mmCIF file of C-alpha atoms in Angstrom:
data_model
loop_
_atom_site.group_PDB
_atom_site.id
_atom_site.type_symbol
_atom_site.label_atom_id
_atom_site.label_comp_id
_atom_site.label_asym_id
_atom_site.label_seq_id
_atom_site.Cartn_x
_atom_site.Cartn_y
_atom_site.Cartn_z
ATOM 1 C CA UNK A 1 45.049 5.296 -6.845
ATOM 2 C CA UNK A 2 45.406 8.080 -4.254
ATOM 3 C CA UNK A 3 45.200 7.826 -0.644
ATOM 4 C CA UNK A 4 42.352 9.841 -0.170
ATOM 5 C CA UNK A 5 39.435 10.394 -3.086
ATOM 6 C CA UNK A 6 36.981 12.870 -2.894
ATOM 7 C CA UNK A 7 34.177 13.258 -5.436
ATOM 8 C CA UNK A 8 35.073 16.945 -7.202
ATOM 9 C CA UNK A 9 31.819 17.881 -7.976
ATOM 10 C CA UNK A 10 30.242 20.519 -8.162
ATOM 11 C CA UNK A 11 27.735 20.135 -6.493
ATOM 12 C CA UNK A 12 24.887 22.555 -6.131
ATOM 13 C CA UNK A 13 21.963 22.537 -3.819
ATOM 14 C CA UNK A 14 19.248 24.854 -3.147
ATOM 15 C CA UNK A 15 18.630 26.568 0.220
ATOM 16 C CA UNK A 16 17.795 24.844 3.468
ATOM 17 C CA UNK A 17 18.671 21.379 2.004
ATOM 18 C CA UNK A 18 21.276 18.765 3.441
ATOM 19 C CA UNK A 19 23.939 18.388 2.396
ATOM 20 C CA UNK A 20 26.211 14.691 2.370
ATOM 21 C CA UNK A 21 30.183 15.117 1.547
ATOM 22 C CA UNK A 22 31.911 12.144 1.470
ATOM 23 C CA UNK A 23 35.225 10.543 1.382
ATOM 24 C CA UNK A 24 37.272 7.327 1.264
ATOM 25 C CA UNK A 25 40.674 6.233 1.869
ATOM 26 C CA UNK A 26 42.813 3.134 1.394
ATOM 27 C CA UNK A 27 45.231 4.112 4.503
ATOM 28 C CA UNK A 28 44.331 1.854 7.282
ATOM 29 C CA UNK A 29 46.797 3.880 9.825
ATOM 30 C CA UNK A 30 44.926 7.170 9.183
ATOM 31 C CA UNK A 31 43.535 7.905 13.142
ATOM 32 C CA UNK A 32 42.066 11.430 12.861
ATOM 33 C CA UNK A 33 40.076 13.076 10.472
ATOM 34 C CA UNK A 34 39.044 16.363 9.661
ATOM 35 C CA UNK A 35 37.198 18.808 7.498
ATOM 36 C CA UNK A 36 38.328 22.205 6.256
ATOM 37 C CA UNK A 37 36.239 24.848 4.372
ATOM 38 C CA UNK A 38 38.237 26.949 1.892
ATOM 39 C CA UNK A 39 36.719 30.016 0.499
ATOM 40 C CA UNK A 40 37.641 31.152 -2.817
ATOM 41 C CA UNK A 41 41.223 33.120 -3.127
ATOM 42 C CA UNK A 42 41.173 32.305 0.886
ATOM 43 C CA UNK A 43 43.079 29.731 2.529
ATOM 44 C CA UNK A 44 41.492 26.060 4.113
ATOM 45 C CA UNK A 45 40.081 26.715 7.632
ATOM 46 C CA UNK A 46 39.335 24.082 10.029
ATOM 47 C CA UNK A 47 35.435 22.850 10.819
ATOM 48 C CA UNK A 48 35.866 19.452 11.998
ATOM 49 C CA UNK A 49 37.961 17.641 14.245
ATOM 50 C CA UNK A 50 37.560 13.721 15.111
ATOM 51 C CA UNK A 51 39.251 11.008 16.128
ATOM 52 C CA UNK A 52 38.611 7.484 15.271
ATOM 53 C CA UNK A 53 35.108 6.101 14.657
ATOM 54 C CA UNK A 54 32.082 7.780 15.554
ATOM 55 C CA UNK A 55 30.017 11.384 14.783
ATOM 56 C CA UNK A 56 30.582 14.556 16.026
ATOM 57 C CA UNK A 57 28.129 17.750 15.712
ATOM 58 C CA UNK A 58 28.971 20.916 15.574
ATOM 59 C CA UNK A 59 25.568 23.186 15.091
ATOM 60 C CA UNK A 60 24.920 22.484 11.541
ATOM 61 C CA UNK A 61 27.203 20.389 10.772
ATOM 62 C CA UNK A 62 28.040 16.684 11.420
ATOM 63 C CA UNK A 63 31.414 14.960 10.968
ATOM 64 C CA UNK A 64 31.348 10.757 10.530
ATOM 65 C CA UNK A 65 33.832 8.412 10.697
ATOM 66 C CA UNK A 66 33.468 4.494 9.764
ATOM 67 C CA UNK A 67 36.858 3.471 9.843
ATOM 68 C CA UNK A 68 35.822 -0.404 8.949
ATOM 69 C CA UNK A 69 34.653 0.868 5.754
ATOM 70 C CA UNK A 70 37.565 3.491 5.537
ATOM 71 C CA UNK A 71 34.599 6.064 5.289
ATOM 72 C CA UNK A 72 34.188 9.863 6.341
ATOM 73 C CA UNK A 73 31.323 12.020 5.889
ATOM 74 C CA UNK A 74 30.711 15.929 6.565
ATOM 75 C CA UNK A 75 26.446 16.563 7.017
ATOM 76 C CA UNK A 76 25.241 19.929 6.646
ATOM 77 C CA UNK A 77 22.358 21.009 8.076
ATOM 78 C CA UNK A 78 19.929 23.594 6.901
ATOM 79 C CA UNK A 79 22.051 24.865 4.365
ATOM 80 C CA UNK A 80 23.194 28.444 3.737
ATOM 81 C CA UNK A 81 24.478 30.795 0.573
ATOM 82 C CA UNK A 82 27.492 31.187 2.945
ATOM 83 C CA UNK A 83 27.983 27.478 2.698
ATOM 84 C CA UNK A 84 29.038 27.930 -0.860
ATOM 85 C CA UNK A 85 32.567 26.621 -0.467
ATOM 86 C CA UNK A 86 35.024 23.842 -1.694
ATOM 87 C CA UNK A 87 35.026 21.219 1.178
ATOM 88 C CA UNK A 88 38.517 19.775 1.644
ATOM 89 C CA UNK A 89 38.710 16.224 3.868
ATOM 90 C CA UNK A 90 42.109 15.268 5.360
ATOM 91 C CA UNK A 91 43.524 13.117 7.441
ATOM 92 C CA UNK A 92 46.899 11.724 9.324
ATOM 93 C CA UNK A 93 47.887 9.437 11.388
ATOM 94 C CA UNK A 94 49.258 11.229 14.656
ATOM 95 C CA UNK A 95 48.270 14.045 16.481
ATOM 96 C CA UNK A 96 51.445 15.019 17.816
ATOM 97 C CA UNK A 97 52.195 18.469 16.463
ATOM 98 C CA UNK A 98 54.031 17.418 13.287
ATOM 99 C CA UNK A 99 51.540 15.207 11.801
ATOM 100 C CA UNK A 100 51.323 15.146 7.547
ATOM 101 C CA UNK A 101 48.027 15.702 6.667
ATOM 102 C CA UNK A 102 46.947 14.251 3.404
ATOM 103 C CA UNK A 103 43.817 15.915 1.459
ATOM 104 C CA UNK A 104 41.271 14.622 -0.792
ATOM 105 C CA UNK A 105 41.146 16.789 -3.936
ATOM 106 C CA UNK A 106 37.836 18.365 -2.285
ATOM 107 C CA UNK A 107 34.392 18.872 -3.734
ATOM 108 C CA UNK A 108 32.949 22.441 -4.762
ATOM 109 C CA UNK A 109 29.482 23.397 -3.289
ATOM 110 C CA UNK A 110 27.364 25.724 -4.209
ATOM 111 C CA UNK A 111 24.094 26.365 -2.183
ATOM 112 C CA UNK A 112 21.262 28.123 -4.482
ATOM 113 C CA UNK A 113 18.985 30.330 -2.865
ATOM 114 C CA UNK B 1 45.265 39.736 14.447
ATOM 115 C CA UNK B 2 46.532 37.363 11.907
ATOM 116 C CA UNK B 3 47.304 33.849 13.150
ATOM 117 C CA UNK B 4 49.394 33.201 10.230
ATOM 118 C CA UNK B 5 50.392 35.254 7.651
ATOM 119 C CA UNK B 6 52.532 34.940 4.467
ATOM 120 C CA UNK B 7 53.759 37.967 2.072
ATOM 121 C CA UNK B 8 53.217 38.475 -0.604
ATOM 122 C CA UNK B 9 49.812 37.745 -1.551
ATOM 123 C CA UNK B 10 50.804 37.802 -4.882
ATOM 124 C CA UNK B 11 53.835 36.864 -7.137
ATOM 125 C CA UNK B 12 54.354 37.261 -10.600
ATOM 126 C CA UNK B 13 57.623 36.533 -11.751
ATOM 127 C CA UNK B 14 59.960 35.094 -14.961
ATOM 128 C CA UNK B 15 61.022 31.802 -15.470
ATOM 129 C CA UNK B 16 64.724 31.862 -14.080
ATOM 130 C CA UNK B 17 64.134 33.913 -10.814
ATOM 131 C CA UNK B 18 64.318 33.499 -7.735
ATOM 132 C CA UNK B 19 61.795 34.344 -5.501
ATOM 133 C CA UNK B 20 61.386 34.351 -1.691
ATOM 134 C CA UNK B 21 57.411 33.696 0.444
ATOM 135 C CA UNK B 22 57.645 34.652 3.962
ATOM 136 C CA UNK B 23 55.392 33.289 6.581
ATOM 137 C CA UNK B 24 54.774 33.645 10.299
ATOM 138 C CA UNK B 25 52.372 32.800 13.303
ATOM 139 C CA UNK B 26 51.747 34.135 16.394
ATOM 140 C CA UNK B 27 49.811 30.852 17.728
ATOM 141 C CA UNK B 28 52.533 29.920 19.780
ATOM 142 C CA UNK B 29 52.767 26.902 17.528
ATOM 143 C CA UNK B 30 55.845 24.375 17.274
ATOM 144 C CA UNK B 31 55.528 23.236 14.045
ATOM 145 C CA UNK B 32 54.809 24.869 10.417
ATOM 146 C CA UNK B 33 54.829 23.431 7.116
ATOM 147 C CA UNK B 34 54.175 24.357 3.854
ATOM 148 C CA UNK B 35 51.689 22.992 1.194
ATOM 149 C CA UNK B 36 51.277 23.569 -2.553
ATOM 150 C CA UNK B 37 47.931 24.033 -3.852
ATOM 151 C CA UNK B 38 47.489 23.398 -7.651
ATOM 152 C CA UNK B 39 44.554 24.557 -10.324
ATOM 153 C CA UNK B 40 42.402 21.500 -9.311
ATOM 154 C CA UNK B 41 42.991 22.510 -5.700
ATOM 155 C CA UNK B 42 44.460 19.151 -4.682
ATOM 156 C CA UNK B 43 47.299 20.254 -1.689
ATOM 157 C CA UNK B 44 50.525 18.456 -1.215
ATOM 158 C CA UNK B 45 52.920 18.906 1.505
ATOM 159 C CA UNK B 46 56.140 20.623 0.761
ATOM 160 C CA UNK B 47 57.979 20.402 4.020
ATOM 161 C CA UNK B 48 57.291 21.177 7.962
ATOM 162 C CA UNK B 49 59.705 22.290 10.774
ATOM 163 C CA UNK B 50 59.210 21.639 14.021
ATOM 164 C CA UNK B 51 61.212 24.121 16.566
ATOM 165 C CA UNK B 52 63.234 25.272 13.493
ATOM 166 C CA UNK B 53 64.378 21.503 12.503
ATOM 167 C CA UNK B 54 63.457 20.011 9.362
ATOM 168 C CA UNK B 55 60.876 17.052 9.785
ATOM 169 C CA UNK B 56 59.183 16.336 6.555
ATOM 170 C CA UNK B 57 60.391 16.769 3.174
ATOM 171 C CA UNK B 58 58.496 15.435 0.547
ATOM 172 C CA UNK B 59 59.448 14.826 -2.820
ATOM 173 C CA UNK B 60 60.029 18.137 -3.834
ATOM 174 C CA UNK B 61 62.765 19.969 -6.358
ATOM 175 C CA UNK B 62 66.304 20.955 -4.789
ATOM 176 C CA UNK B 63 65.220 24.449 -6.343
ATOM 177 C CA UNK B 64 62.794 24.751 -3.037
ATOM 178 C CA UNK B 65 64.930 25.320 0.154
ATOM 179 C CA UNK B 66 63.007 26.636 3.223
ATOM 180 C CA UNK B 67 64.578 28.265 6.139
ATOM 181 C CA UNK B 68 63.383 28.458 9.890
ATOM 182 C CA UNK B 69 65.201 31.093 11.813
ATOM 183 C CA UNK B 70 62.578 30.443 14.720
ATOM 184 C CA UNK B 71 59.488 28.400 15.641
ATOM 185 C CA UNK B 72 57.428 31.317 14.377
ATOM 186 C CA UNK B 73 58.350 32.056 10.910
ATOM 187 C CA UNK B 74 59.171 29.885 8.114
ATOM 188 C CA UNK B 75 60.171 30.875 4.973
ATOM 189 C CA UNK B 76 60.528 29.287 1.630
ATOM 190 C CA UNK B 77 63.101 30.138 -1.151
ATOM 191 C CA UNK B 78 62.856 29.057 -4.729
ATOM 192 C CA UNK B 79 65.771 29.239 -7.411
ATOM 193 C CA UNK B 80 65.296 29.165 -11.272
ATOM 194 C CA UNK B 81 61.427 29.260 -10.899
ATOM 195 C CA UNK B 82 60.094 27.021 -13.896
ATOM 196 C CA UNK B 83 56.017 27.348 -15.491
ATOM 197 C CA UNK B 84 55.836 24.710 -13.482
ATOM 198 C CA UNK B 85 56.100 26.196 -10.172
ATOM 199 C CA UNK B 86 52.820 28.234 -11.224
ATOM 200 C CA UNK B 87 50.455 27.397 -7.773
ATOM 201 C CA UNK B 88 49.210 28.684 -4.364
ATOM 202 C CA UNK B 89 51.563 28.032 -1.717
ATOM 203 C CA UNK B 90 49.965 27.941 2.021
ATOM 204 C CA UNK B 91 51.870 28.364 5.001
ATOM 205 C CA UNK B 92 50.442 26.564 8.167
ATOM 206 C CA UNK B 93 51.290 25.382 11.984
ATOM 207 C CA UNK B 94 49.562 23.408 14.319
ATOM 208 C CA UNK B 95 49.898 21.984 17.769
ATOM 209 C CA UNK B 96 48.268 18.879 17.142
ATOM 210 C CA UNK B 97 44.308 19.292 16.590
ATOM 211 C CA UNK B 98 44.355 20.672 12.993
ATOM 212 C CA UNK B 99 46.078 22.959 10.905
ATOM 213 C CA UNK B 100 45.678 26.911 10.860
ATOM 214 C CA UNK B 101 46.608 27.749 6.768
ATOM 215 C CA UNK B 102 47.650 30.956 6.328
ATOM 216 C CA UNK B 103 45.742 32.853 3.212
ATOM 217 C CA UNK B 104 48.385 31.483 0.718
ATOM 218 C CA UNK B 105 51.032 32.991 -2.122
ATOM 219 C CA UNK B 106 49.448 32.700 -5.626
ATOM 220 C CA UNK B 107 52.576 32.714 -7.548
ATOM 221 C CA UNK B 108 52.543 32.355 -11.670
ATOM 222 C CA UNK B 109 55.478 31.972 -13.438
ATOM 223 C CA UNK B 110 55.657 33.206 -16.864
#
């Protein structure tokens, strides 16, 4: 079982809907999560940063952490064409500059419009 | 202005080379690492330097050896390349609130 799974997809979604990505992980030290956006033939880029349990909302999107259910979600909000992206979750355990990230295997969306 | 850049782009190659993928920042950043990126896009860390010392090194083939001649470049040197080896390699650094990936080496092996 890995550390991190991530449902593949694809998923595909027409215009102006939400969107729910989700992941799980089995690591109980994992402290901060985040979610990167990678573009085809580009590399990941960061959208979401957060630490511990809770949400955090940036414009459209919305970054969730339930750590009791070792749970993270990514919410987007009045979707675009220019979401159309593979979503890659990760997380580590520190913060302190040298951290190991681990990723889920990240899930391909495609927004129709 | 790049934040963190790697050359080349692209790398085609034989089986039996060696090949070199350079990478710097200009973030200011103390530690970079490197990641491998297979066809199903799952990434795996390689290795990461912080301040030019070795830190993490994952499971990874004595053919891979990368070299840190300062905090802002990192470069990574593979011997007798196998099929294997076929991937995108992505160069990053952070300072502790996320990584910035550079836009990765697509190297194929053949």
């Amino acid at each position: 079982q890995k550390e991190v799974e991530q449902d593949p997809g694809p998923l595909s979604v027409p215009e102006g809907a939400i969107v729910s990505l989700n992941c799980t992980y089995s690591n109980s030290a994992f402290q901060y999560f985040m979610w990167y956006r990678q573009y085809s033939r580009k590399g990941p880029e960061l959208l979401m940063y957060t630490y511990s349990s809770g949400n955090k909302e940036d414009g459209r999107f919305t970054a969730q952490v339930d750590k009791s259910s070792k749970y993270i979600s990514l919410f987007i909000r009045d979707s675009q064409p220019s979401d159309s992206a593979t979503y890659l979750c990760a997380m580590s355990e520190s913060n302190f500059g040298n951290e190991k990230l681990t990723f889920g295997t990240g899930t391909r969306l495609t927004i129709i419009p | 202005d790049t934040a963190v850049s790697q050359t080349p782009k692209y790398l085609v190659t034989q089986m039996g080379n060696d090949k070199s993928i350079k990478c710097e920042q200009n973030l200011g950043h103390d530690t970079m690492y490197w990641y491998k990126q297979d066809s199903k896009k799952f990434l795996k860390i390689m290795f990461s330097y912080n301040n030019k010392e070795l830190i993490i090194n994952e499971t990874v083939p004595n053919r891979f050896s990368p070299k840190s001649p300062d905090k802002a470049h990192l470069n990574l040197h593979i011997n007798s390349l196998e099929l294997g080896d076929s991937a995108v390699y992505f160069c990053a650094s952070s300072s502790g609130n996320g990584y910035t990936f550079g836009s990765g080496t697509r190297l194929t092996v053949v």
